[in-house]
GROMACS .gro file of C-alpha atoms in nm:
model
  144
    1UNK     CA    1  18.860   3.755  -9.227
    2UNK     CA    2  19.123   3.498  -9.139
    3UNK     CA    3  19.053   3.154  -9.073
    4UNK     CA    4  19.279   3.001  -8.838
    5UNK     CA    5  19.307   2.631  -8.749
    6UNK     CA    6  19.085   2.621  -8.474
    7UNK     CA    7  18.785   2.763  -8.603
    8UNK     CA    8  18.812   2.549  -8.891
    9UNK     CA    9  18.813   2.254  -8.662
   10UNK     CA   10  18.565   2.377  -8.472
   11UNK     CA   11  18.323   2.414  -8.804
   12UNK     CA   12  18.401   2.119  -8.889
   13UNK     CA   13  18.315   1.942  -8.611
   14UNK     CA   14  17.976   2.092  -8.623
   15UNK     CA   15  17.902   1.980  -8.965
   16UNK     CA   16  17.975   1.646  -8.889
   17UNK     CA   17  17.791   1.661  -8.538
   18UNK     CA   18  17.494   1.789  -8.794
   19UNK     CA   19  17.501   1.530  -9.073
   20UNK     CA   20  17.497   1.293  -8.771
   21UNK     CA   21  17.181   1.402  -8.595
   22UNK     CA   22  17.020   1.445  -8.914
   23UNK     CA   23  17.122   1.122  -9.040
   24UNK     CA   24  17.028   0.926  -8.763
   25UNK     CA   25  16.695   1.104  -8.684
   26UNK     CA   26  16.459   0.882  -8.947
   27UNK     CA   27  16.460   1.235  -9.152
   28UNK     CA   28  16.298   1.413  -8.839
   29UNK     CA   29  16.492   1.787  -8.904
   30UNK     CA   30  16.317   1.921  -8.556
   31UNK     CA   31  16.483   1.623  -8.312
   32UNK     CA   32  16.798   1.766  -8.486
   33UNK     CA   33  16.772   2.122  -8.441
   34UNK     CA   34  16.628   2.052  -8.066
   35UNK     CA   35  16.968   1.829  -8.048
   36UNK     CA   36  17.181   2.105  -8.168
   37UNK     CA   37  17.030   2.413  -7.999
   38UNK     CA   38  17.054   2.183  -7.620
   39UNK     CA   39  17.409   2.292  -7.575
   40UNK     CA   40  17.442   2.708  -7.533
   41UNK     CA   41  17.687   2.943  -7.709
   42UNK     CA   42  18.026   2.911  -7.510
   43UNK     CA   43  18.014   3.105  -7.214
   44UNK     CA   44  18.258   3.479  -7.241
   45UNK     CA   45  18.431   3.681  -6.954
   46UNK     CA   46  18.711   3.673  -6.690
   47UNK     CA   47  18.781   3.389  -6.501
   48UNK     CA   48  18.579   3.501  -6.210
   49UNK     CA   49  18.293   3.527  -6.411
   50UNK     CA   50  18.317   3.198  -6.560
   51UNK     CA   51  18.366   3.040  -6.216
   52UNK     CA   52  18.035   3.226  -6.108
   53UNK     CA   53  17.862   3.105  -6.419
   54UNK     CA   54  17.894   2.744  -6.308
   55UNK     CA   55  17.852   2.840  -5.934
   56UNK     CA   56  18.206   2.800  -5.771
   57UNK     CA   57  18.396   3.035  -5.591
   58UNK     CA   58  18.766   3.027  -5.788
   59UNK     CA   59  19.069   2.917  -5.580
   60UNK     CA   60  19.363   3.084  -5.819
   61UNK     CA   61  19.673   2.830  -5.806
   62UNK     CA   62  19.801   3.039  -6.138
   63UNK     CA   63  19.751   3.446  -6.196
   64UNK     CA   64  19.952   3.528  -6.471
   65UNK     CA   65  19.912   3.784  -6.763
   66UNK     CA   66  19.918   3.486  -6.962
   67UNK     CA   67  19.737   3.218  -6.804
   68UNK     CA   68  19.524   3.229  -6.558
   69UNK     CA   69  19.419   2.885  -6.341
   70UNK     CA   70  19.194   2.837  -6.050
   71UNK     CA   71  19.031   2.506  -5.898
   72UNK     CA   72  18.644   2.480  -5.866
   73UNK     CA   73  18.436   2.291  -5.699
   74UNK     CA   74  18.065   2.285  -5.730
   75UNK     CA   75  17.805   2.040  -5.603
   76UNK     CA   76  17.651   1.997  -5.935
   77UNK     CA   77  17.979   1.951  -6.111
   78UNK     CA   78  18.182   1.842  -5.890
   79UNK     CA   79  18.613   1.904  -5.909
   80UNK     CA   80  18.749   2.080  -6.222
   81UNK     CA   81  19.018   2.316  -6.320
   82UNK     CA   82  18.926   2.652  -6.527
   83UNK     CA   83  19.186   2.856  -6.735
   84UNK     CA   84  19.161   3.184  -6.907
   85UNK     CA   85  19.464   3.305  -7.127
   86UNK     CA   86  19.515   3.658  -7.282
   87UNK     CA   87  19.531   3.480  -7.604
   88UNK     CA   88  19.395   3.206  -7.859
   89UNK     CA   89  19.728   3.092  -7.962
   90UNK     CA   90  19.814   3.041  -7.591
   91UNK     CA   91  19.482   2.844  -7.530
   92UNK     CA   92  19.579   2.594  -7.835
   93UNK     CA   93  19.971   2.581  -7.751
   94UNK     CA   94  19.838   2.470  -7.369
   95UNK     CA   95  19.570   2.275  -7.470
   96UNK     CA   96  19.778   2.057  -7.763
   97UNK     CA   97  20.024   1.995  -7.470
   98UNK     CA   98  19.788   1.883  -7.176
   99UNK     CA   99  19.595   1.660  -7.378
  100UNK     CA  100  19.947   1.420  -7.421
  101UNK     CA  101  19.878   1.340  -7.053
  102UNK     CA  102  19.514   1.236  -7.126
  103UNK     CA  103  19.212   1.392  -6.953
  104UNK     CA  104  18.888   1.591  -7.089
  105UNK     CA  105  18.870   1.954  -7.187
  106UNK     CA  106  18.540   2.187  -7.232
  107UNK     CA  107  18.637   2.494  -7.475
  108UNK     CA  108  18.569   2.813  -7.510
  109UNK     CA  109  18.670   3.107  -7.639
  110UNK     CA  110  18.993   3.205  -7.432
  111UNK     CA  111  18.879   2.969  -7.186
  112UNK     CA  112  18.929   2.573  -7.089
  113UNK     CA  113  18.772   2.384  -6.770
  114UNK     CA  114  18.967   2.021  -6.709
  115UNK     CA  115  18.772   1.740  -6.545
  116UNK     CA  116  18.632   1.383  -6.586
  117UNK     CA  117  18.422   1.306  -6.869
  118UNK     CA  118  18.044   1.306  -6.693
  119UNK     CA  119  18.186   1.663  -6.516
  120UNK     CA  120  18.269   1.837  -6.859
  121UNK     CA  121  17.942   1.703  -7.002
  122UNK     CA  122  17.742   1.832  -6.718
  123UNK     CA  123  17.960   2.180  -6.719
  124UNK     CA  124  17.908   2.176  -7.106
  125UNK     CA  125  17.514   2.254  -7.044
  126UNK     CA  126  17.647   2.545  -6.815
  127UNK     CA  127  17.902   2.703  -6.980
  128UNK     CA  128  17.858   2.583  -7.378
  129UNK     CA  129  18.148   2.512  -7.564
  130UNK     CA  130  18.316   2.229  -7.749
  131UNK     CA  131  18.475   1.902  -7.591
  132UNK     CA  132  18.828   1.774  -7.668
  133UNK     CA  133  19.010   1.436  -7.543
  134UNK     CA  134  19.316   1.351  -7.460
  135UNK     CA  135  19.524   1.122  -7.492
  136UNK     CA  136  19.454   0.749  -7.401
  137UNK     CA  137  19.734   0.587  -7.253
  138UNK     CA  138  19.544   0.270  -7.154
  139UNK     CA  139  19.432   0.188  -7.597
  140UNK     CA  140  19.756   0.017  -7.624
  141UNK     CA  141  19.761  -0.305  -7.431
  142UNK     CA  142  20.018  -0.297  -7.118
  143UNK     CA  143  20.197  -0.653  -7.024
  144UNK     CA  144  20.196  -0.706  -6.671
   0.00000   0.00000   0.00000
């Protein structure tokens, strides 16, 4: 089996995520398995079955073999973009270059929904997945 880059990140940040809940729950092992277990396995399947997943009906902007991208918007979740691509390679190539321009990504497997922060949190409980951030272009102090 070959690891690749992103599954090693994507251990990793679950063995720190666990070594935090279990070092700041007072040695209570069950608040951090209840913790872990809240968010569900990342959500599989076409585009269109994504979008049903978190209850939108998918306006495509993009339908390539490559990349597929539709906007969504739910009452629950509000506005959010979700892409599918045919591969994992394409996924990171698209998601190391959005995140220059800032922003917050929910991951899946062949999958990415763009939004606000409180959006991909609440989408998160939906559709599982890990969380990325981009950029922030507002760290560095700006004279006016």
């Amino acid at each position: 089996m070959m690891v690749t880059r992103p599954k090693l990140a994507a251990a990793a940040v679950t063995a720190v995520a666990a070594l935090a809940l279990t070092g700041c729950s007072g040695g209570n092992s069950d608040q951090a398995a209840t913790a872990i277990d809240a968010t569900p396995v990342a959500a599989t399947g076409s585009l269109e079955q994504l979008a049903s997943k978190a209850g939108c009906k998918p306006i495509m902007q993009i339908d390539a073999d490559e990349l597929r991208q539709a906007a969504c918007k739910t009452t629950t979740y509000g506005k959010f973009l979700l892409l599918t691509y045919a591969t994992d390679r394409g996924q990171r190539e698209w998601i190391n270059g959005a995140k220059d321009y800032g922003g917050f990504y929910l991951l899946g497997r062949k999958w990415t929904a763009v939004g606000d922060q409180k959006m991909i949190a609440k989408l998160q409980s939906k559709l599982g997945g890990t969380t990325e951030v981009g950029a922030d272009h507002h760290a560095a102090g700006h004279e006016g």
